[in-house]
PDB file of C-alpha atoms and ligand atoms in Angstrom:
ATOM      1  CA  MET A   1     106.528 129.792  96.253  1.00  0.00           C
ATOM      2  CA  LYS A   2     109.253 128.093  97.729  1.00  0.00           C
ATOM      3  CA  GLN A   3     110.219 124.215  97.159  1.00  0.00           C
ATOM      4  CA  SER A   4     111.230 123.480 100.561  1.00  0.00           C
ATOM      5  CA  GLY A   5     109.361 121.107 102.690  1.00  0.00           C
ATOM      6  CA  ILE A   6     107.061 121.993 105.703  1.00  0.00           C
ATOM      7  CA  PHE A   7     104.868 120.669 108.314  1.00  0.00           C
ATOM      8  CA  ILE A   8     101.775 122.218 109.332  1.00  0.00           C
ATOM      9  CA  THR A   9      99.599 120.508 111.577  1.00  0.00           C
ATOM     10  CA  PHE A  10      95.718 120.637 112.984  1.00  0.00           C
ATOM     11  CA  GLU A  11      95.052 121.040 116.470  1.00  0.00           C
ATOM     12  CA  GLY A  12      91.912 121.444 118.547  1.00  0.00           C
ATOM     13  CA  MET A  13      88.441 120.099 120.473  1.00  0.00           C
ATOM     14  CA  ASP A  14      86.523 116.729 118.954  1.00  0.00           C
ATOM     15  CA  GLY A  15      84.203 118.324 116.396  1.00  0.00           C
ATOM     16  CA  SER A  16      86.223 121.851 115.691  1.00  0.00           C
ATOM     17  CA  GLY A  17      86.032 121.418 112.178  1.00  0.00           C
ATOM     18  CA  LYS A  18      89.528 121.350 112.111  1.00  0.00           C
ATOM     19  CA  THR A  19      89.439 118.795 109.317  1.00  0.00           C
ATOM     20  CA  THR A  20      87.340 119.987 107.221  1.00  0.00           C
ATOM     21  CA  GLN A  21      89.822 122.772 107.267  1.00  0.00           C
ATOM     22  CA  MET A  22      92.648 120.958 106.470  1.00  0.00           C
ATOM     23  CA  HIS A  23      91.601 119.283 103.580  1.00  0.00           C
ATOM     24  CA  ARG A  24      90.819 122.674 101.937  1.00  0.00           C
ATOM     25  CA  LEU A  25      94.074 123.719 102.715  1.00  0.00           C
ATOM     26  CA  ALA A  26      95.513 120.918 100.859  1.00  0.00           C
ATOM     27  CA  ASP A  27      92.735 121.938  97.928  1.00  0.00           C
ATOM     28  CA  ARG A  28      94.542 125.198  97.914  1.00  0.00           C
ATOM     29  CA  LEU A  29      98.108 124.427  97.886  1.00  0.00           C
ATOM     30  CA  ARG A  30      97.496 121.779  95.204  1.00  0.00           C
ATOM     31  CA  ALA A  31      96.135 124.439  93.082  1.00  0.00           C
ATOM     32  CA  ALA A  32      99.139 126.427  94.122  1.00  0.00           C
ATOM     33  CA  GLY A  33     101.201 123.807  92.810  1.00  0.00           C
ATOM     34  CA  ARG A  34     102.371 122.296  95.952  1.00  0.00           C
ATOM     35  CA  THR A  35     102.602 118.402  96.317  1.00  0.00           C
ATOM     36  CA  VAL A  36     100.739 117.687  99.326  1.00  0.00           C
ATOM     37  CA  LEU A  37     100.709 114.971 101.772  1.00  0.00           C
ATOM     38  CA  VAL A  38      97.453 114.643 103.804  1.00  0.00           C
ATOM     39  CA  THR A  39      97.893 112.806 107.416  1.00  0.00           C
ATOM     40  CA  ALA A  40      95.763 112.258 110.605  1.00  0.00           C
ATOM     41  CA  GLU A  41      96.846 110.733 113.787  1.00  0.00           C
ATOM     42  CA  PRO A  42      95.917 108.287 115.006  1.00  0.00           C
ATOM     43  CA  GLY A  43      96.879 106.726 111.998  1.00  0.00           C
ATOM     44  CA  GLY A  44      98.482 107.207 108.422  1.00  0.00           C
ATOM     45  CA  PRO A  45     100.138 104.282 106.712  1.00  0.00           C
ATOM     46  CA  PRO A  46      98.485 101.164 107.488  1.00  0.00           C
ATOM     47  CA  ILE A  47     100.676 100.185 110.699  1.00  0.00           C
ATOM     48  CA  ALA A  48      99.445 103.281 112.069  1.00  0.00           C
ATOM     49  CA  ARG A  49      96.131 103.091 110.981  1.00  0.00           C
ATOM     50  CA  ALA A  50      96.093  99.259 112.893  1.00  0.00           C
ATOM     51  CA  ILE A  51      97.382 100.727 115.723  1.00  0.00           C
ATOM     52  CA  ARG A  52      94.384 103.521 115.657  1.00  0.00           C
ATOM     53  CA  ARG A  53      91.568 100.612 115.618  1.00  0.00           C
ATOM     54  CA  ILE A  54      93.014  99.537 118.965  1.00  0.00           C
ATOM     55  CA  ILE A  55      93.399 102.936 120.752  1.00  0.00           C
ATOM     56  CA  LEU A  56      90.034 103.984 119.693  1.00  0.00           C
ATOM     57  CA  ASP A  57      87.795 100.985 120.129  1.00  0.00           C
ATOM     58  CA  ALA A  58      84.882 101.854 122.309  1.00  0.00           C
ATOM     59  CA  ALA A  59      85.554  98.292 123.973  1.00  0.00           C
ATOM     60  CA  ASN A  60      88.844  98.513 125.036  1.00  0.00           C
ATOM     61  CA  THR A  61      87.910 100.279 128.453  1.00  0.00           C
ATOM     62  CA  GLU A  62      90.426  98.078 130.371  1.00  0.00           C
ATOM     63  CA  MET A  63      93.668  99.900 128.612  1.00  0.00           C
ATOM     64  CA  SER A  64      95.598 102.364 130.932  1.00  0.00           C
ATOM     65  CA  SER A  65      96.439 105.346 130.458  1.00  0.00           C
ATOM     66  CA  VAL A  66     100.448 104.137 130.013  1.00  0.00           C
ATOM     67  CA  ALA A  67      99.271 102.009 127.310  1.00  0.00           C
ATOM     68  CA  GLU A  68      97.291 104.276 125.570  1.00  0.00           C
ATOM     69  CA  VAL A  69      99.970 106.860 125.608  1.00  0.00           C
ATOM     70  CA  LEU A  70     102.491 104.617 123.902  1.00  0.00           C
ATOM     71  CA  LEU A  71      99.958 103.227 121.560  1.00  0.00           C
ATOM     72  CA  TYR A  72      99.859 107.475 120.080  1.00  0.00           C
ATOM     73  CA  PHE A  73     102.751 106.721 120.289  1.00  0.00           C
ATOM     74  CA  ALA A  74     103.546 104.056 118.101  1.00  0.00           C
ATOM     75  CA  SER A  75     101.064 104.778 115.868  1.00  0.00           C
ATOM     76  CA  ARG A  76     103.168 108.297 115.371  1.00  0.00           C
ATOM     77  CA  ALA A  77     106.682 106.922 114.929  1.00  0.00           C
ATOM     78  CA  GLN A  78     105.492 104.835 111.985  1.00  0.00           C
ATOM     79  CA  ASN A  79     103.786 107.841 110.478  1.00  0.00           C
ATOM     80  CA  VAL A  80     106.961 110.095 110.621  1.00  0.00           C
ATOM     81  CA  ASP A  81     109.282 107.777 109.539  1.00  0.00           C
ATOM     82  CA  GLN A  82     107.021 106.346 106.493  1.00  0.00           C
ATOM     83  CA  TRP A  83     105.173 109.159 105.519  1.00  0.00           C
ATOM     84  CA  ILE A  84     106.221 112.550 107.272  1.00  0.00           C
ATOM     85  CA  ARG A  85     110.056 112.216 106.879  1.00  0.00           C
ATOM     86  CA  PRO A  86     110.521 111.168 103.610  1.00  0.00           C
ATOM     87  CA  ALA A  87     107.493 113.918 102.349  1.00  0.00           C
ATOM     88  CA  LEU A  88     109.089 116.276 103.864  1.00  0.00           C
ATOM     89  CA  GLU A  89     112.273 115.236 102.333  1.00  0.00           C
ATOM     90  CA  ARG A  90     111.470 115.444  98.659  1.00  0.00           C
ATOM     91  CA  GLY A  91     110.430 119.355  99.372  1.00  0.00           C
ATOM     92  CA  GLU A  92     106.705 118.055  99.680  1.00  0.00           C
ATOM     93  CA  VAL A  93     103.772 120.133 102.492  1.00  0.00           C
ATOM     94  CA  VAL A  94     102.635 117.880 104.672  1.00  0.00           C
ATOM     95  CA  LEU A  95      99.379 118.707 106.951  1.00  0.00           C
ATOM     96  CA  SER A  96      98.562 116.386 109.861  1.00  0.00           C
ATOM     97  CA  ASP A  97      95.421 116.117 111.575  1.00  0.00           C
ATOM     98  CA  ARG A  98      96.784 116.095 114.597  1.00  0.00           C
ATOM     99  CA  PHE A  99     100.054 115.763 116.139  1.00  0.00           C
ATOM    100  CA  THR A 100     102.137 115.761 119.462  1.00  0.00           C
ATOM    101  CA  ASP A 101     100.271 118.771 120.733  1.00  0.00           C
ATOM    102  CA  SER A 102      96.873 116.402 121.092  1.00  0.00           C
ATOM    103  CA  SER A 103      99.188 114.001 123.651  1.00  0.00           C
ATOM    104  CA  VAL A 104     100.369 116.973 125.702  1.00  0.00           C
ATOM    105  CA  VAL A 105      96.833 118.053 125.941  1.00  0.00           C
ATOM    106  CA  TYR A 106      95.034 114.560 125.752  1.00  0.00           C
ATOM    107  CA  GLN A 107      97.476 112.564 127.594  1.00  0.00           C
ATOM    108  CA  GLY A 108     100.051 114.798 129.410  1.00  0.00           C
ATOM    109  CA  VAL A 109      97.104 117.362 131.241  1.00  0.00           C
ATOM    110  CA  GLY A 110      93.462 115.604 130.399  1.00  0.00           C
ATOM    111  CA  ARG A 111      94.853 112.280 131.633  1.00  0.00           C
ATOM    112  CA  GLY A 112      97.678 113.613 133.807  1.00  0.00           C
ATOM    113  CA  LEU A 113     100.177 111.755 133.066  1.00  0.00           C
ATOM    114  CA  GLY A 114     102.498 115.179 132.741  1.00  0.00           C
ATOM    115  CA  VAL A 115     103.910 117.126 129.953  1.00  0.00           C
ATOM    116  CA  ALA A 116     107.675 116.126 130.822  1.00  0.00           C
ATOM    117  CA  THR A 117     106.432 112.511 129.964  1.00  0.00           C
ATOM    118  CA  ILE A 118     104.925 112.877 127.123  1.00  0.00           C
ATOM    119  CA  LEU A 119     108.057 115.304 125.628  1.00  0.00           C
ATOM    120  CA  ASP A 120     110.581 112.748 126.680  1.00  0.00           C
ATOM    121  CA  LEU A 121     108.184 110.123 124.242  1.00  0.00           C
ATOM    122  CA  ASP A 122     108.463 112.836 121.765  1.00  0.00           C
ATOM    123  CA  ARG A 123     111.731 112.782 121.432  1.00  0.00           C
ATOM    124  CA  ILE A 124     111.908 109.409 121.049  1.00  0.00           C
ATOM    125  CA  ALA A 125     109.188 109.048 118.087  1.00  0.00           C
ATOM    126  CA  CYS A 126     109.607 111.888 116.550  1.00  0.00           C
ATOM    127  CA  ARG A 127     113.606 113.101 117.667  1.00  0.00           C
ATOM    128  CA  GLY A 128     113.603 116.236 116.636  1.00  0.00           C
ATOM    129  CA  LEU A 129     110.638 116.368 113.885  1.00  0.00           C
ATOM    130  CA  LYS A 130     108.487 119.400 115.151  1.00  0.00           C
ATOM    131  CA  PRO A 131     105.570 121.124 113.363  1.00  0.00           C
ATOM    132  CA  ASP A 132     107.157 124.295 111.537  1.00  0.00           C
ATOM    133  CA  LEU A 133     102.864 125.903 112.182  1.00  0.00           C
ATOM    134  CA  THR A 134     100.055 124.527 114.389  1.00  0.00           C
ATOM    135  CA  ILE A 135      96.321 125.541 113.282  1.00  0.00           C
ATOM    136  CA  LEU A 136      94.448 125.556 116.385  1.00  0.00           C
ATOM    137  CA  VAL A 137      90.859 125.388 115.191  1.00  0.00           C
ATOM    138  CA  ASP A 138      89.483 126.728 118.869  1.00  0.00           C
ATOM    139  CA  VAL A 139      86.015 125.928 119.814  1.00  0.00           C
ATOM    140  CA  ASP A 140      84.430 125.923 123.243  1.00  0.00           C
ATOM    141  CA  PRO A 141      84.412 122.267 125.130  1.00  0.00           C
ATOM    142  CA  GLU A 142      80.555 121.837 125.185  1.00  0.00           C
ATOM    143  CA  PRO A 143      79.132 122.284 121.628  1.00  0.00           C
ATOM    144  CA  SER A 144      82.627 120.467 120.464  1.00  0.00           C
ATOM    145  CA  LEU A 145      82.033 117.531 122.633  1.00  0.00           C
ATOM    146  CA  ALA A 146      78.356 117.813 121.351  1.00  0.00           C
ATOM    147  CA  ARG A 147      78.982 117.543 118.109  1.00  0.00           C
ATOM    148  CA  ALA A 148      81.340 114.863 118.326  1.00  0.00           C
ATOM    149  CA  ARG A 149      79.147 112.782 119.981  1.00  0.00           C
ATOM    150  CA  ALA A 150      76.099 113.559 117.652  1.00  0.00           C
ATOM    151  CA  ARG A 151      78.866 112.430 114.834  1.00  0.00           C
ATOM    152  CA  ASN A 152      79.727 109.458 116.534  1.00  0.00           C
ATOM    153  CA  ALA A 153      76.066 108.476 116.921  1.00  0.00           C
ATOM    154  CA  ALA A 154      75.011 107.980 113.261  1.00  0.00           C
ATOM    155  CA  GLU A 155      77.903 105.838 112.787  1.00  0.00           C
ATOM    156  CA  PRO A 156      77.952 102.185 112.561  1.00  0.00           C
ATOM    157  CA  HIS A 157      81.215 101.421 113.789  1.00  0.00           C
ATOM    158  CA  PRO A 158      81.884 104.388 117.025  1.00  0.00           C
ATOM    159  CA  GLU A 159      84.895 105.762 117.391  1.00  0.00           C
ATOM    160  CA  THR A 160      83.599 106.730 120.964  1.00  0.00           C
ATOM    161  CA  ARG A 161      86.651 106.298 123.632  1.00  0.00           C
ATOM    162  CA  LEU A 162      87.840 109.933 124.234  1.00  0.00           C
ATOM    163  CA  ASP A 163      84.440 111.502 123.693  1.00  0.00           C
ATOM    164  CA  ASP A 164      82.781 109.614 125.893  1.00  0.00           C
ATOM    165  CA  GLU A 165      85.235 111.529 128.706  1.00  0.00           C
ATOM    166  CA  SER A 166      83.748 113.526 131.510  1.00  0.00           C
ATOM    167  CA  MET A 167      82.844 117.308 130.156  1.00  0.00           C
ATOM    168  CA  ASP A 168      85.819 118.202 132.827  1.00  0.00           C
ATOM    169  CA  PHE A 169      88.027 116.080 130.967  1.00  0.00           C
ATOM    170  CA  HIS A 170      87.254 117.816 127.839  1.00  0.00           C
ATOM    171  CA  ARG A 171      87.508 121.147 129.605  1.00  0.00           C
ATOM    172  CA  ARG A 172      91.147 120.671 131.200  1.00  0.00           C
ATOM    173  CA  VAL A 173      91.783 119.544 127.670  1.00  0.00           C
ATOM    174  CA  HIS A 174      90.642 123.003 125.985  1.00  0.00           C
ATOM    175  CA  ALA A 175      92.378 124.861 128.733  1.00  0.00           C
ATOM    176  CA  ALA A 176      95.716 122.987 127.884  1.00  0.00           C
ATOM    177  CA  TYR A 177      95.531 123.789 123.886  1.00  0.00           C
ATOM    178  CA  HIS A 178      95.143 127.661 125.414  1.00  0.00           C
ATOM    179  CA  ALA A 179      98.143 127.230 127.659  1.00  0.00           C
ATOM    180  CA  LEU A 180     100.481 125.416 124.542  1.00  0.00           C
ATOM    181  CA  ALA A 181      99.309 128.552 122.093  1.00  0.00           C
ATOM    182  CA  ALA A 182     100.248 130.840 125.023  1.00  0.00           C
ATOM    183  CA  ALA A 183     103.650 129.241 125.305  1.00  0.00           C
ATOM    184  CA  GLU A 184     104.688 129.233 121.306  1.00  0.00           C
ATOM    185  CA  PRO A 185     102.752 131.986 119.922  1.00  0.00           C
ATOM    186  CA  GLY A 186     105.325 131.713 116.650  1.00  0.00           C
ATOM    187  CA  ARG A 187     104.432 128.115 116.413  1.00  0.00           C
ATOM    188  CA  ILE A 188     100.590 127.728 117.151  1.00  0.00           C
ATOM    189  CA  LYS A 189      98.139 130.249 115.492  1.00  0.00           C
ATOM    190  CA  ILE A 190      94.746 130.437 117.340  1.00  0.00           C
ATOM    191  CA  ILE A 191      91.900 130.519 114.493  1.00  0.00           C
ATOM    192  CA  ASP A 192      88.311 131.093 115.529  1.00  0.00           C
ATOM    193  CA  GLY A 193      86.794 128.119 114.934  1.00  0.00           C
ATOM    194  CA  ARG A 194      82.941 129.580 115.177  1.00  0.00           C
ATOM    195  CA  ALA A 195      83.125 131.835 112.217  1.00  0.00           C
ATOM    196  CA  PRO A 196      81.715 130.162 108.929  1.00  0.00           C
ATOM    197  CA  ILE A 197      83.538 127.500 107.104  1.00  0.00           C
ATOM    198  CA  GLU A 198      84.626 130.143 104.312  1.00  0.00           C
ATOM    199  CA  ASP A 199      85.944 132.836 106.644  1.00  0.00           C
ATOM    200  CA  ILE A 200      87.757 130.135 109.039  1.00  0.00           C
ATOM    201  CA  GLU A 201      89.210 128.976 105.502  1.00  0.00           C
ATOM    202  CA  ARG A 202      90.794 132.096 104.765  1.00  0.00           C
ATOM    203  CA  SER A 203      91.967 133.372 107.920  1.00  0.00           C
ATOM    204  CA  VAL A 204      94.032 129.492 107.796  1.00  0.00           C
ATOM    205  CA  TRP A 205      95.234 130.697 104.278  1.00  0.00           C
ATOM    206  CA  GLU A 206      96.302 134.006 105.455  1.00  0.00           C
ATOM    207  CA  VAL A 207      98.672 132.588 108.354  1.00  0.00           C
ATOM    208  CA  VAL A 208      99.840 130.114 105.820  1.00  0.00           C
ATOM    209  CA  ALA A 209     100.418 131.814 102.804  1.00  0.00           C
ATOM    210  CA  PRO A 210     103.635 133.513 104.116  1.00  0.00           C
ATOM    211  CA  HIS A 211     104.748 130.201 104.812  1.00  0.00           C
ATOM    212  CA  VAL A 212     104.713 127.965 101.545  1.00  0.00           C
TER     213      VAL A 212
HETATM  214  P1  LIG B   1      89.235 111.517 115.804  1.00  0.00           P
HETATM  215  O1  LIG B   1      88.498 110.327 115.573  1.00  0.00           O
HETATM  216  O2  LIG B   1      90.631 111.149 114.362  1.00  0.00           O
HETATM  217  O3  LIG B   1      88.572 112.650 115.893  1.00  0.00           O
HETATM  218  P2  LIG B   1      89.033 113.379 115.705  1.00  0.00           P
HETATM  219  O4  LIG B   1      88.572 114.405 114.187  1.00  0.00           O
HETATM  220  O5  LIG B   1      88.338 114.480 116.878  1.00  0.00           O
HETATM  221  O6  LIG B   1      90.581 114.153 115.879  1.00  0.00           O
HETATM  222  O7  LIG B   1      89.960 110.778 116.950  1.00  0.00           O
HETATM  223  C1  LIG B   1      90.656 111.068 117.519  1.00  0.00           C
HETATM  224  C2  LIG B   1      91.035 111.285 118.720  1.00  0.00           C
HETATM  225  O8  LIG B   1      92.435 111.118 119.699  1.00  0.00           O
HETATM  226  C3  LIG B   1      90.626 112.621 119.724  1.00  0.00           C
HETATM  227  O9  LIG B   1      89.420 112.273 120.878  1.00  0.00           O
HETATM  228  C4  LIG B   1      91.876 113.122 120.054  1.00  0.00           C
HETATM  229  C5  LIG B   1      92.591 111.660 120.667  1.00  0.00           C
HETATM  230  N1  LIG B   1      94.354 111.803 120.499  1.00  0.00           N
HETATM  231  C6  LIG B   1      94.409 111.938 121.874  1.00  0.00           C
HETATM  232  O10 LIG B   1      93.928 112.067 123.140  1.00  0.00           O
HETATM  233  N2  LIG B   1      96.288 112.316 121.880  1.00  0.00           N
HETATM  234  C7  LIG B   1      96.598 112.511 120.408  1.00  0.00           C
HETATM  235  O11 LIG B   1      97.807 111.939 120.376  1.00  0.00           O
HETATM  236  C8  LIG B   1      95.813 112.187 119.428  1.00  0.00           C
HETATM  237  C9  LIG B   1      96.888 112.253 117.856  1.00  0.00           C
HETATM  238  C10 LIG B   1      94.836 112.083 119.277  1.00  0.00           C
END
């Protein structure tokens, strides 16, 4: 195994099962002797997690789209500077549950802010840091939204702001993910999220193993 840093992100609709898959990949990589940093956006280090609480608070119904996207990138900038870049420089594998692709599809396309705006913000916040590999766990928008809503209904402090968006919003996000994957087939690998968990885990490993 090479010991250079590698940055792998997981993307997909809410409730796609990507978080489970990311943790399984982390276990496999650790078993193979790699040091792994796991992070999730919005979030990561404490300052980024504090920003997350503002973004996802169901009470913040008046948040403007521009304020929202700037908060996502504020959280990301902190995560990149405090956790991600240092870990890559130490030669670790960094796994992130969501990254800039989420902002492209949810804010750029879903909210209609435009992809160019998102890429401008990415240049400021990430300064050229791009995932080496992105696993897109693909599920249809209807069942994924149902799963995400059911999960939130069971939580004492649900983070429902985005799950409350319309089905049309989620369909636009889904189509945008496919467009991204078609534009960058070398980086973004689509994995069928409807398969049994073990099969998905194996597919993810087949994609990742040559890179680590
Ligand atoms: P989270 O509870 O982490 O959900 P999931 O398990 O589906 O990732 O909530 C993250 C929410 O934030 C999710 O609905 C997607 C959204 N999001 C954006 O809209 N833009 C972004 O840049 C990021 C990172 C997340």
